[in-house]
Tab-separated table of C-alpha atoms in Angstrom:
chain	number	residue	atom	x	y	z
A	18	UNK	CA	-10.891	21.990	0.263
A	19	UNK	CA	-10.663	21.329	4.107
A	20	UNK	CA	-9.856	25.057	5.654
A	21	UNK	CA	-13.512	25.938	6.178
A	22	UNK	CA	-13.211	27.440	9.746
A	23	UNK	CA	-15.426	29.837	11.243
A	24	UNK	CA	-14.577	33.461	11.500
A	25	UNK	CA	-15.862	33.741	15.013
A	26	UNK	CA	-13.912	30.680	16.382
A	27	UNK	CA	-10.900	31.746	18.531
A	28	UNK	CA	-10.230	28.046	19.402
A	29	UNK	CA	-9.846	24.900	17.287
A	30	UNK	CA	-10.833	21.466	19.394
A	31	UNK	CA	-8.791	18.471	18.648
A	32	UNK	CA	-10.577	14.889	18.989
A	33	UNK	CA	-8.955	14.313	22.066
A	34	UNK	CA	-10.911	17.302	23.845
A	35	UNK	CA	-7.538	19.683	24.062
A	36	UNK	CA	-7.915	23.130	22.559
A	37	UNK	CA	-5.138	24.613	20.085
A	38	UNK	CA	-5.002	28.413	20.105
A	39	UNK	CA	-5.680	29.825	16.953
A	40	UNK	CA	-3.344	33.118	17.831
A	41	UNK	CA	-0.796	31.833	15.221
A	42	UNK	CA	-3.458	32.598	12.411
A	43	UNK	CA	-1.685	35.193	11.233
A	44	UNK	CA	1.279	33.023	10.370
A	45	UNK	CA	-0.625	29.687	9.642
A	46	UNK	CA	2.575	27.795	7.819
A	47	UNK	CA	4.758	28.859	10.439
A	48	UNK	CA	2.492	28.226	13.278
A	49	UNK	CA	1.583	24.466	12.037
A	50	UNK	CA	5.058	23.838	11.261
A	51	UNK	CA	6.050	24.884	14.706
A	52	UNK	CA	3.323	22.998	16.722
A	53	UNK	CA	4.148	19.556	14.452
A	54	UNK	CA	7.787	19.951	15.237
A	55	UNK	CA	7.548	21.089	18.944
A	56	UNK	CA	4.885	18.204	19.727
A	57	UNK	CA	5.064	15.144	17.776
A	58	UNK	CA	8.406	13.706	19.225
A	59	UNK	CA	7.017	14.109	22.882
A	60	UNK	CA	3.705	12.517	22.021
A	61	UNK	CA	5.604	9.480	20.210
A	62	UNK	CA	7.774	9.291	23.344
A	63	UNK	CA	4.913	9.215	25.745
A	64	UNK	CA	2.811	6.865	23.700
A	65	UNK	CA	5.644	4.299	23.116
A	66	UNK	CA	6.242	4.594	27.132
A	67	UNK	CA	2.946	3.670	27.957
A	68	UNK	CA	2.725	0.806	25.417
A	69	UNK	CA	5.913	-0.833	25.591
A	70	UNK	CA	4.514	-4.262	25.263
A	71	UNK	CA	2.996	-3.043	21.960
A	72	UNK	CA	6.233	-1.717	20.035
A	73	UNK	CA	6.886	-5.008	18.412
A	74	UNK	CA	4.401	-6.923	15.954
A	75	UNK	CA	1.639	-7.852	17.959
A	76	UNK	CA	1.103	-11.469	17.231
A	77	UNK	CA	-2.298	-12.006	19.464
A	78	UNK	CA	-4.165	-11.039	16.168
A	79	UNK	CA	-2.645	-13.974	14.068
A	80	UNK	CA	-2.808	-16.508	17.178
A	81	UNK	CA	-6.332	-15.731	18.332
A	82	UNK	CA	-8.303	-15.143	14.915
A	83	UNK	CA	-8.508	-18.163	12.911
A	84	UNK	CA	-10.039	-16.495	9.869
A	85	UNK	CA	-7.089	-13.614	9.836
A	86	UNK	CA	-4.661	-16.585	9.819
A	87	UNK	CA	-6.204	-17.996	6.876
A	88	UNK	CA	-5.846	-14.929	5.305
A	89	UNK	CA	-2.335	-13.987	6.259
A	90	UNK	CA	-1.056	-17.669	4.643
A	91	UNK	CA	-3.150	-17.552	1.672
A	92	UNK	CA	-1.661	-13.937	1.225
A	93	UNK	CA	1.937	-14.909	1.786
A	94	UNK	CA	1.495	-17.879	-0.690
A	95	UNK	CA	-0.137	-15.285	-3.165
A	96	UNK	CA	2.382	-12.842	-2.433
A	97	UNK	CA	5.516	-15.331	-3.536
A	98	UNK	CA	3.441	-16.466	-6.488
A	99	UNK	CA	3.188	-13.101	-7.846
A	100	UNK	CA	6.575	-12.034	-7.147
A	101	UNK	CA	8.076	-14.961	-9.208
A	102	UNK	CA	6.042	-14.067	-11.966
A	103	UNK	CA	7.734	-10.450	-11.741
A	104	UNK	CA	10.953	-12.212	-12.157
A	105	UNK	CA	9.888	-14.858	-14.955
A	106	UNK	CA	7.688	-12.489	-17.612
A	107	UNK	CA	10.565	-9.922	-18.286
A	108	UNK	CA	13.085	-12.601	-18.307
A	109	UNK	CA	11.160	-14.788	-20.823
A	110	UNK	CA	10.009	-11.600	-23.116
A	111	UNK	CA	13.983	-10.470	-22.939
A	112	UNK	CA	15.000	-14.142	-23.957
A	113	UNK	CA	12.821	-14.178	-26.621
A	114	UNK	CA	12.660	-11.092	-28.193
A	115	UNK	CA	16.170	-9.232	-27.004
A	116	UNK	CA	13.954	-6.175	-26.914
A	117	UNK	CA	13.752	-3.996	-23.328
A	118	UNK	CA	11.000	-2.290	-25.019
A	119	UNK	CA	8.843	-5.423	-25.000
A	120	UNK	CA	9.700	-6.211	-21.676
A	121	UNK	CA	8.030	-2.503	-20.769
A	122	UNK	CA	5.070	-3.061	-22.873
A	123	UNK	CA	4.638	-6.077	-20.759
A	124	UNK	CA	4.926	-4.099	-17.313
A	125	UNK	CA	2.854	-1.580	-18.604
A	126	UNK	CA	-0.228	-3.958	-19.588
A	127	UNK	CA	0.131	-5.741	-16.383
A	128	UNK	CA	0.002	-2.478	-14.465
A	129	UNK	CA	-3.238	-1.429	-16.384
A	130	UNK	CA	-4.623	-4.458	-15.814
A	131	UNK	CA	-3.896	-4.071	-12.130
A	132	UNK	CA	-5.402	-0.342	-12.049
A	133	UNK	CA	-8.539	-1.470	-13.949
A	134	UNK	CA	-8.907	-4.376	-11.160
A	135	UNK	CA	-8.537	-2.314	-8.559
A	136	UNK	CA	-11.261	0.091	-9.641
A	137	UNK	CA	-13.397	-2.832	-10.581
A	138	UNK	CA	-12.726	-4.815	-7.923
A	139	UNK	CA	-14.166	-2.067	-5.314
A	140	UNK	CA	-17.374	-1.695	-7.097
A	141	UNK	CA	-17.624	-5.676	-6.994
A	142	UNK	CA	-16.480	-5.871	-3.513
A	143	UNK	CA	-19.662	-3.716	-2.582
A	144	UNK	CA	-22.383	-5.774	-4.122
A	145	UNK	CA	-20.932	-9.437	-4.064
A	146	UNK	CA	-20.225	-11.780	-1.536
A	147	UNK	CA	-16.415	-11.304	-0.731
A	148	UNK	CA	-15.537	-14.864	-0.093
A	149	UNK	CA	-16.612	-15.966	-3.547
A	150	UNK	CA	-15.394	-12.738	-5.328
A	151	UNK	CA	-11.799	-13.721	-3.615
A	152	UNK	CA	-11.914	-17.276	-4.379
A	153	UNK	CA	-13.058	-16.372	-8.006
A	154	UNK	CA	-10.373	-13.688	-8.508
A	155	UNK	CA	-7.840	-16.174	-7.237
A	156	UNK	CA	-8.761	-19.274	-9.175
A	157	UNK	CA	-8.967	-17.193	-12.306
A	158	UNK	CA	-5.776	-15.856	-11.910
A	159	UNK	CA	-4.283	-19.629	-11.080
A	160	UNK	CA	-5.610	-20.456	-14.562
A	161	UNK	CA	-3.520	-17.317	-16.136
A	162	UNK	CA	-0.126	-18.871	-14.207
A	163	UNK	CA	-0.883	-22.172	-15.905
A	164	UNK	CA	-1.093	-20.967	-19.166
A	165	UNK	CA	1.916	-19.175	-19.089
A	166	UNK	CA	3.719	-22.209	-17.712
A	167	UNK	CA	2.193	-24.139	-20.877
A	168	UNK	CA	3.595	-21.165	-22.811
A	169	UNK	CA	6.608	-21.353	-21.197
A	170	UNK	CA	7.543	-25.041	-21.769
A	171	UNK	CA	6.625	-24.482	-24.992
A	172	UNK	CA	9.683	-24.854	-27.815
A	173	UNK	CA	8.255	-21.370	-29.555
A	174	UNK	CA	6.315	-19.405	-26.874
A	175	UNK	CA	4.423	-16.954	-27.811
A	176	UNK	CA	5.067	-13.225	-26.750
A	177	UNK	CA	1.596	-11.888	-27.665
A	178	UNK	CA	0.202	-14.856	-25.129
A	179	UNK	CA	2.530	-13.449	-22.528
A	180	UNK	CA	1.193	-9.731	-23.059
A	181	UNK	CA	-2.485	-10.825	-23.018
A	182	UNK	CA	-1.737	-13.029	-19.932
A	183	UNK	CA	0.137	-10.033	-18.255
A	184	UNK	CA	-3.130	-8.119	-18.577
A	185	UNK	CA	-5.348	-11.019	-17.380
A	186	UNK	CA	-3.147	-11.653	-14.386
A	187	UNK	CA	-2.764	-7.826	-13.199
A	188	UNK	CA	-6.595	-7.554	-13.701
A	189	UNK	CA	-7.749	-10.465	-11.367
A	190	UNK	CA	-4.975	-10.286	-9.158
A	191	UNK	CA	-5.974	-6.662	-8.343
A	192	UNK	CA	-9.492	-8.008	-8.163
A	193	UNK	CA	-8.593	-10.512	-5.414
A	194	UNK	CA	-6.723	-7.739	-3.502
A	195	UNK	CA	-9.721	-5.061	-3.156
A	196	UNK	CA	-12.121	-7.711	-2.200
A	197	UNK	CA	-9.402	-8.944	0.269
A	198	UNK	CA	-8.979	-5.539	1.810
A	199	UNK	CA	-12.497	-4.439	1.912
A	200	UNK	CA	-13.107	-7.925	4.040
A	201	UNK	CA	-10.573	-6.869	6.561
A	202	UNK	CA	-12.665	-4.995	8.843
A	203	UNK	CA	-15.378	-7.723	8.813
A	204	UNK	CA	-12.808	-10.200	9.630
A	205	UNK	CA	-10.722	-8.807	12.474
A	206	UNK	CA	-13.168	-5.932	13.626
A	207	UNK	CA	-12.332	-2.124	13.112
A	208	UNK	CA	-9.989	-2.032	16.735
A	209	UNK	CA	-7.702	-4.834	15.243
A	210	UNK	CA	-7.046	-2.815	12.122
A	211	UNK	CA	-3.700	-1.726	13.009
A	212	UNK	CA	-2.149	-4.801	13.574
A	213	UNK	CA	-4.051	-6.458	10.516
A	214	UNK	CA	-2.163	-3.816	8.436
A	215	UNK	CA	1.193	-4.550	9.882
A	216	UNK	CA	0.826	-8.343	8.910
A	217	UNK	CA	-0.305	-7.352	5.516
A	218	UNK	CA	2.700	-5.238	5.044
A	219	UNK	CA	5.169	-7.694	6.277
A	220	UNK	CA	4.035	-10.384	3.988
A	221	UNK	CA	3.819	-7.918	1.063
A	222	UNK	CA	7.151	-6.814	1.695
A	223	UNK	CA	9.087	-9.953	2.733
A	224	UNK	CA	7.367	-11.227	-0.370
A	225	UNK	CA	9.010	-8.826	-2.210
A	226	UNK	CA	12.335	-9.158	-1.020
A	227	UNK	CA	12.519	-13.212	-1.168
A	228	UNK	CA	10.062	-14.120	-4.136
A	229	UNK	CA	12.600	-12.563	-6.633
A	230	UNK	CA	15.214	-14.259	-5.544
A	231	UNK	CA	13.307	-17.473	-5.455
A	232	UNK	CA	12.018	-17.413	-9.079
A	233	UNK	CA	15.752	-16.462	-10.286
A	234	UNK	CA	17.031	-19.410	-8.360
A	235	UNK	CA	13.846	-21.706	-10.349
A	236	UNK	CA	15.010	-20.147	-13.606
A	237	UNK	CA	18.367	-20.602	-13.319
A	238	UNK	CA	18.382	-24.266	-12.391
A	239	UNK	CA	15.385	-25.561	-14.256
A	240	UNK	CA	14.172	-22.702	-16.738
A	241	UNK	CA	10.996	-20.740	-16.836
A	242	UNK	CA	8.687	-23.191	-17.213
A	243	UNK	CA	9.022	-24.469	-13.781
A	244	UNK	CA	8.673	-20.982	-12.321
A	245	UNK	CA	5.487	-20.274	-13.887
A	246	UNK	CA	4.226	-23.852	-12.840
A	247	UNK	CA	5.410	-23.331	-9.311
A	248	UNK	CA	3.567	-19.962	-9.214
A	249	UNK	CA	0.539	-21.653	-10.402
A	250	UNK	CA	0.744	-24.614	-7.868
A	251	UNK	CA	1.048	-21.943	-5.187
A	252	UNK	CA	-1.928	-19.991	-6.427
A	253	UNK	CA	-4.102	-23.337	-6.234
A	254	UNK	CA	-2.995	-23.760	-2.432
A	255	UNK	CA	-4.022	-19.794	-1.929
A	256	UNK	CA	-7.273	-20.951	-3.145
A	257	UNK	CA	-7.512	-24.155	-0.788
A	258	UNK	CA	-6.644	-22.141	1.962
A	259	UNK	CA	-9.219	-19.266	1.243
A	260	UNK	CA	-12.200	-21.541	1.067
A	261	UNK	CA	-11.907	-21.864	4.673
A	262	UNK	CA	-13.275	-18.278	4.990
A	263	UNK	CA	-16.692	-17.606	6.237
A	264	UNK	CA	-19.216	-15.984	3.871
A	265	UNK	CA	-19.033	-12.461	3.738
A	266	UNK	CA	-22.249	-11.077	1.873
A	267	UNK	CA	-22.469	-7.416	1.278
A	268	UNK	CA	-24.677	-4.574	3.138
A	269	UNK	CA	-28.073	-4.120	1.818
A	270	UNK	CA	-28.293	-1.727	-0.678
A	271	UNK	CA	-30.451	-0.621	-3.921
A	272	UNK	CA	-28.119	-1.922	-6.864
A	273	UNK	CA	-26.483	1.281	-8.647
A	274	UNK	CA	-25.295	1.039	-12.381
A	275	UNK	CA	-21.460	0.066	-11.814
A	276	UNK	CA	-20.156	3.608	-13.247
A	277	UNK	CA	-22.650	5.307	-10.585
A	278	UNK	CA	-21.403	3.071	-7.781
A	279	UNK	CA	-17.702	4.312	-8.455
A	280	UNK	CA	-18.525	7.631	-8.687
A	281	UNK	CA	-20.265	7.356	-5.161
A	282	UNK	CA	-16.758	5.886	-3.881
A	283	UNK	CA	-15.236	8.693	-5.764
A	284	UNK	CA	-17.693	11.404	-4.304
A	285	UNK	CA	-17.099	9.566	-0.753
A	286	UNK	CA	-13.469	11.052	-0.674
A	287	UNK	CA	-15.122	14.722	-0.945
A	288	UNK	CA	-17.715	14.070	1.489
A	289	UNK	CA	-15.920	12.655	4.262
A	290	UNK	CA	-12.688	14.868	4.254
A	291	UNK	CA	-10.609	12.791	6.732
A	292	UNK	CA	-10.717	10.058	4.354
A	293	UNK	CA	-9.741	12.319	1.413
A	294	UNK	CA	-7.359	13.896	2.848
A	295	UNK	CA	-5.889	10.684	3.895
A	296	UNK	CA	-6.030	9.266	0.082
A	297	UNK	CA	-4.347	12.605	-1.116
A	298	UNK	CA	-1.284	12.390	1.366
A	299	UNK	CA	-1.103	8.537	0.662
A	300	UNK	CA	-0.795	9.767	-3.380
A	301	UNK	CA	1.699	12.197	-2.491
A	302	UNK	CA	3.972	9.949	-0.689
A	303	UNK	CA	3.386	7.444	-3.259
A	304	UNK	CA	5.329	9.461	-5.609
A	305	UNK	CA	8.954	9.005	-4.166
A	306	UNK	CA	8.522	5.312	-4.651
A	307	UNK	CA	9.294	6.287	-8.378
A	308	UNK	CA	12.976	6.962	-7.096
A	309	UNK	CA	13.865	3.299	-7.814
A	310	UNK	CA	14.361	4.170	-11.523
A	311	UNK	CA	17.194	6.516	-10.907
A	312	UNK	CA	18.777	3.856	-8.706
A	313	UNK	CA	21.218	2.260	-11.674
A	314	UNK	CA	22.150	5.118	-13.005
A	315	UNK	CA	22.744	6.881	-9.298
A	316	UNK	CA	25.177	3.748	-8.720
A	317	UNK	CA	27.003	4.124	-11.956
A	318	UNK	CA	27.497	8.098	-11.995
A	319	UNK	CA	27.667	8.975	-8.656
A	320	UNK	CA	28.698	6.180	-6.482
A	321	UNK	CA	30.703	4.559	-8.993
A	322	UNK	CA	29.814	1.030	-8.078
A	323	UNK	CA	28.982	-2.013	-9.812
A	324	UNK	CA	25.511	-4.071	-10.599
A	325	UNK	CA	25.607	-6.046	-7.300
A	326	UNK	CA	25.735	-2.713	-5.297
A	327	UNK	CA	22.599	-1.992	-7.357
A	328	UNK	CA	20.375	-4.896	-6.291
A	329	UNK	CA	21.875	-4.082	-2.529
A	330	UNK	CA	20.133	-0.768	-3.127
A	331	UNK	CA	17.091	-1.897	-4.569
A	332	UNK	CA	16.851	-3.936	-1.355
A	333	UNK	CA	16.761	-0.963	1.002
A	334	UNK	CA	13.522	0.643	0.892
A	335	UNK	CA	11.796	-3.091	1.269
A	336	UNK	CA	14.241	-3.262	4.474
A	337	UNK	CA	13.292	-0.288	5.792
A	338	UNK	CA	9.318	-0.825	5.346
A	339	UNK	CA	10.160	-4.556	6.971
A	340	UNK	CA	11.709	-2.877	10.071
A	341	UNK	CA	8.414	-0.799	9.984
A	342	UNK	CA	5.977	-3.643	9.830
A	343	UNK	CA	7.975	-5.507	12.798
A	344	UNK	CA	7.989	-2.451	14.780
A	345	UNK	CA	4.943	-0.476	14.373
A	346	UNK	CA	2.795	-2.070	17.146
A	347	UNK	CA	2.567	1.036	19.006
A	348	UNK	CA	0.741	2.826	15.994
A	349	UNK	CA	-2.684	1.412	16.597
A	350	UNK	CA	-3.770	3.519	19.625
A	351	UNK	CA	-1.598	6.707	18.424
A	352	UNK	CA	-3.797	9.677	20.139
A	353	UNK	CA	-2.278	12.181	17.209
A	354	UNK	CA	-2.286	9.743	14.207
A	355	UNK	CA	-3.275	11.786	11.826
A	356	UNK	CA	-0.375	14.603	12.571
A	357	UNK	CA	1.719	11.431	12.456
A	358	UNK	CA	0.982	10.468	8.817
A	359	UNK	CA	1.782	13.972	7.787
A	360	UNK	CA	4.892	14.156	9.688
A	361	UNK	CA	6.113	10.750	8.488
A	362	UNK	CA	5.150	11.655	4.923
A	363	UNK	CA	7.112	14.888	5.154
A	364	UNK	CA	9.931	13.158	6.637
A	365	UNK	CA	9.817	10.644	4.034
A	366	UNK	CA	10.757	12.986	1.449
A	367	UNK	CA	13.629	14.554	3.785
A	368	UNK	CA	15.269	11.179	3.459
A	369	UNK	CA	15.188	10.767	-0.349
A	370	UNK	CA	15.996	14.318	-0.807
A	371	UNK	CA	19.313	13.583	1.062
A	372	UNK	CA	20.374	11.686	-2.045
A	373	UNK	CA	20.988	14.994	-3.525
A	374	UNK	CA	23.999	15.080	-1.168
A	375	UNK	CA	25.191	12.095	-0.785
A	376	UNK	CA	27.955	10.486	-2.324
A	377	UNK	CA	28.994	7.353	-0.812
A	378	UNK	CA	26.800	4.055	-1.363
A	379	UNK	CA	26.656	3.047	2.391
A	380	UNK	CA	25.149	6.233	3.291
A	381	UNK	CA	22.740	5.962	0.218
A	382	UNK	CA	21.628	2.667	1.589
A	383	UNK	CA	20.619	4.187	4.905
A	384	UNK	CA	18.817	7.120	3.468
A	385	UNK	CA	16.717	4.719	1.134
A	386	UNK	CA	16.209	2.444	4.343
A	387	UNK	CA	14.807	5.729	5.927
A	388	UNK	CA	12.767	6.393	2.997
A	389	UNK	CA	11.383	2.943	3.037
A	390	UNK	CA	10.600	2.978	7.273
A	391	UNK	CA	9.046	6.537	6.987
A	392	UNK	CA	6.810	5.793	3.996
A	393	UNK	CA	6.004	2.548	5.556
A	394	UNK	CA	4.865	4.191	8.843
A	395	UNK	CA	2.685	6.894	6.514
A	396	UNK	CA	1.204	3.677	4.911
A	397	UNK	CA	0.147	1.661	7.844
A	398	UNK	CA	-1.351	4.675	9.236
A	399	UNK	CA	-3.533	5.324	5.983
A	400	UNK	CA	-4.234	1.705	6.012
A	401	UNK	CA	-6.097	2.190	9.308
A	402	UNK	CA	-7.383	5.475	9.082
A	403	UNK	CA	-9.146	4.625	5.888
A	404	UNK	CA	-10.496	1.301	6.952
A	405	UNK	CA	-11.976	3.050	10.248
A	406	UNK	CA	-13.371	5.788	8.692
A	407	UNK	CA	-15.188	3.936	5.706
A	408	UNK	CA	-18.658	2.928	5.787
A	409	UNK	CA	-19.386	-0.971	5.518
A	410	UNK	CA	-21.266	-0.247	2.298
A	411	UNK	CA	-18.396	1.605	0.300
A	412	UNK	CA	-15.412	-0.389	1.587
A	413	UNK	CA	-14.551	-2.007	-1.830
A	414	UNK	CA	-14.719	1.030	-3.666
A	415	UNK	CA	-12.818	3.340	-1.130
A	416	UNK	CA	-10.068	0.557	-1.019
A	417	UNK	CA	-9.926	0.184	-4.506
A	418	UNK	CA	-9.612	3.472	-4.968
A	419	UNK	CA	-7.107	4.264	-2.709
A	420	UNK	CA	-4.984	1.018	-3.513
A	421	UNK	CA	-5.375	2.636	-7.335
A	422	UNK	CA	-3.735	5.929	-6.323
A	423	UNK	CA	-1.004	4.103	-4.718
A	424	UNK	CA	-0.218	2.084	-7.920
A	425	UNK	CA	-0.345	5.285	-10.338
A	426	UNK	CA	1.532	7.480	-8.035
A	427	UNK	CA	4.548	5.275	-8.026
A	428	UNK	CA	4.191	5.364	-12.110
A	429	UNK	CA	3.563	9.064	-12.061
A	430	UNK	CA	6.569	9.629	-9.808
A	431	UNK	CA	8.960	7.175	-12.097
A	432	UNK	CA	7.915	9.574	-14.772
A	433	UNK	CA	8.639	12.632	-13.579
A	434	UNK	CA	11.952	11.885	-12.066
A	435	UNK	CA	12.831	10.426	-15.289
A	436	UNK	CA	11.729	13.495	-17.440
A	437	UNK	CA	13.596	15.875	-14.666
A	438	UNK	CA	16.973	14.055	-15.537
A	439	UNK	CA	17.098	15.153	-19.227
A	440	UNK	CA	17.284	18.832	-17.886
A	441	UNK	CA	19.038	18.546	-14.969
A	442	UNK	CA	21.706	16.314	-13.080
A	443	UNK	CA	20.978	13.098	-11.457
A	444	UNK	CA	21.390	14.204	-7.908
A	445	UNK	CA	19.650	17.859	-8.653
A	446	UNK	CA	16.512	15.998	-10.105
A	447	UNK	CA	16.220	14.143	-6.898
A	448	UNK	CA	16.596	17.183	-4.783
A	449	UNK	CA	14.214	19.235	-6.442
A	450	UNK	CA	11.464	16.350	-6.833
A	451	UNK	CA	12.094	15.913	-2.912
A	452	UNK	CA	11.632	19.734	-1.800
A	453	UNK	CA	8.666	20.127	-4.146
A	454	UNK	CA	7.233	17.119	-2.544
A	455	UNK	CA	7.941	18.422	1.155
A	456	UNK	CA	6.501	21.838	0.182
A	457	UNK	CA	3.193	19.959	-0.792
A	458	UNK	CA	3.265	18.084	2.215
A	459	UNK	CA	3.543	21.398	4.403
A	460	UNK	CA	0.484	22.907	2.325
A	461	UNK	CA	-1.558	19.531	3.182
A	462	UNK	CA	-0.716	20.141	6.531
A	463	UNK	CA	-1.774	23.193	6.684
A	464	UNK	CA	-5.316	22.381	4.995
A	465	UNK	CA	-6.196	19.456	6.156
A	466	UNK	CA	-7.660	20.212	9.520
A	467	UNK	CA	-9.480	16.964	10.275
A	468	UNK	CA	-6.620	14.979	9.166
A	469	UNK	CA	-4.043	16.970	11.606
A	470	UNK	CA	-6.498	16.115	14.480
A	471	UNK	CA	-7.522	12.859	13.538
A	472	UNK	CA	-7.106	9.945	16.069
A	473	UNK	CA	-6.484	6.323	16.492
A	474	UNK	CA	-7.478	6.074	20.021
A	475	UNK	CA	-8.634	2.151	20.622
A	476	UNK	CA	-12.090	3.469	22.676
A	477	UNK	CA	-12.527	6.083	20.276
A	478	UNK	CA	-16.471	6.282	18.727
A	479	UNK	CA	-16.074	6.520	15.601
A	480	UNK	CA	-19.358	8.360	13.556
A	481	UNK	CA	-18.943	7.578	10.148
A	482	UNK	CA	-18.894	3.912	11.020
A	483	UNK	CA	-21.286	3.672	13.870
A	484	UNK	CA	-24.217	3.101	11.429
A	485	UNK	CA	-22.790	-0.176	10.374
A	486	UNK	CA	-22.412	-1.938	13.069
A	487	UNK	CA	-26.425	-2.689	12.821
A	488	UNK	CA	-25.850	-4.168	8.960
A	489	UNK	CA	-22.766	-6.263	9.406
A	490	UNK	CA	-23.156	-9.714	10.789
A	491	UNK	CA	-20.078	-10.938	12.792
A	492	UNK	CA	-18.010	-13.327	11.098
A	493	UNK	CA	-18.718	-17.096	12.063
A	494	UNK	CA	-15.939	-19.896	10.924
A	495	UNK	CA	-17.018	-22.727	8.855
A	496	UNK	CA	-16.900	-25.917	10.738
A	497	UNK	CA	-13.461	-27.323	9.071
A	498	UNK	CA	-11.730	-24.135	10.940
A	499	UNK	CA	-13.594	-24.730	13.959
A	500	UNK	CA	-12.306	-28.231	14.583
């Protein structure tokens, strides 16, 4: 796909102007691997040494950009509301039916709704005012939360209603997420996308750690109905906060049939080799998230620890991801960001594969935290590269596809690992899975030349987005926010 090369070429030229000899073409796998292993650590150390002040999360974007500050506050409220639901829905169905299978059905419906919402939201975000779409999606989500609360306070709650509302909230929450992702370059400018991605990841990871615990406390103290009601209040506060955003009209384009518009977004992944490669690597890395389904079995059969330790192991990857979000300030202007994306993705599978040799729960926790850190570094780079190299009029659809592959990748990874444990031991399944993923990472490093030399230099001119500057109006804060 991305391996075309002129036979007359004797050198490859990187984005930063340096030439790379093609003398290793006789052994491309060894040449690429050796080059990446030899130079990546040197580039990272040199970049961090020059940018010590940006090692930690840069708060200037949050301080200086009122519109983005509004988004961060609203997103935090939204993440906590949705996080509380992830606890309440399974607990209520389990208490009502006693059937883990029915819990799984509700989760599958929510995931299916989210997948459809991401794709539909991508199309709508490119043809509607994104502010209106965000407000609509969050408002309708809040209505779903309120309906769950009514059902939760009922003396005979309806499981069918929970199923329907899980699908409802999954769809509309994803609709809002896609529109918000597409609006990010408009609100912060493409030069600040790295910092924006860190804030987004930090809110999601912190919410993912804290909101289930908060939801569990509310359920234990007051009941599941109050959990839903708290989530509904959080949704209401989210909408009130988002109303401060400025209008974000779409770029002027001729209207298309929705399916044709979605096809144009998919086609762009093949036209722009860099963005297509980023999405492909992201899909591969997201497969590793499926390892979570094996943690209870690993804890019981390999590490010989109880349920409390399982909860700690589940927190390991989010903890590593949080550290990545807090300390990833140096990623924004890294000259070889594409190569770093490939390297961090491969290293994440090395950390994951180490579980195949580990028999101690503490060491396993460290390995899982390392996997969370490395996969989140890869995710931050994916977000920034996709946003910076996608034209304004395609941001909604490309963001929807990028987010959808993350959702499906996690599910397919879980399915693959679960299936492998039926024929091989647990540790062997993790090791084989990680080895195959690592080899796939190497193949992508060889094949995706445009990604190997991609850069996030702050002053870099991006030809794929240059045409957007004339069609994208600068965000103007609403009067209430200026005051």
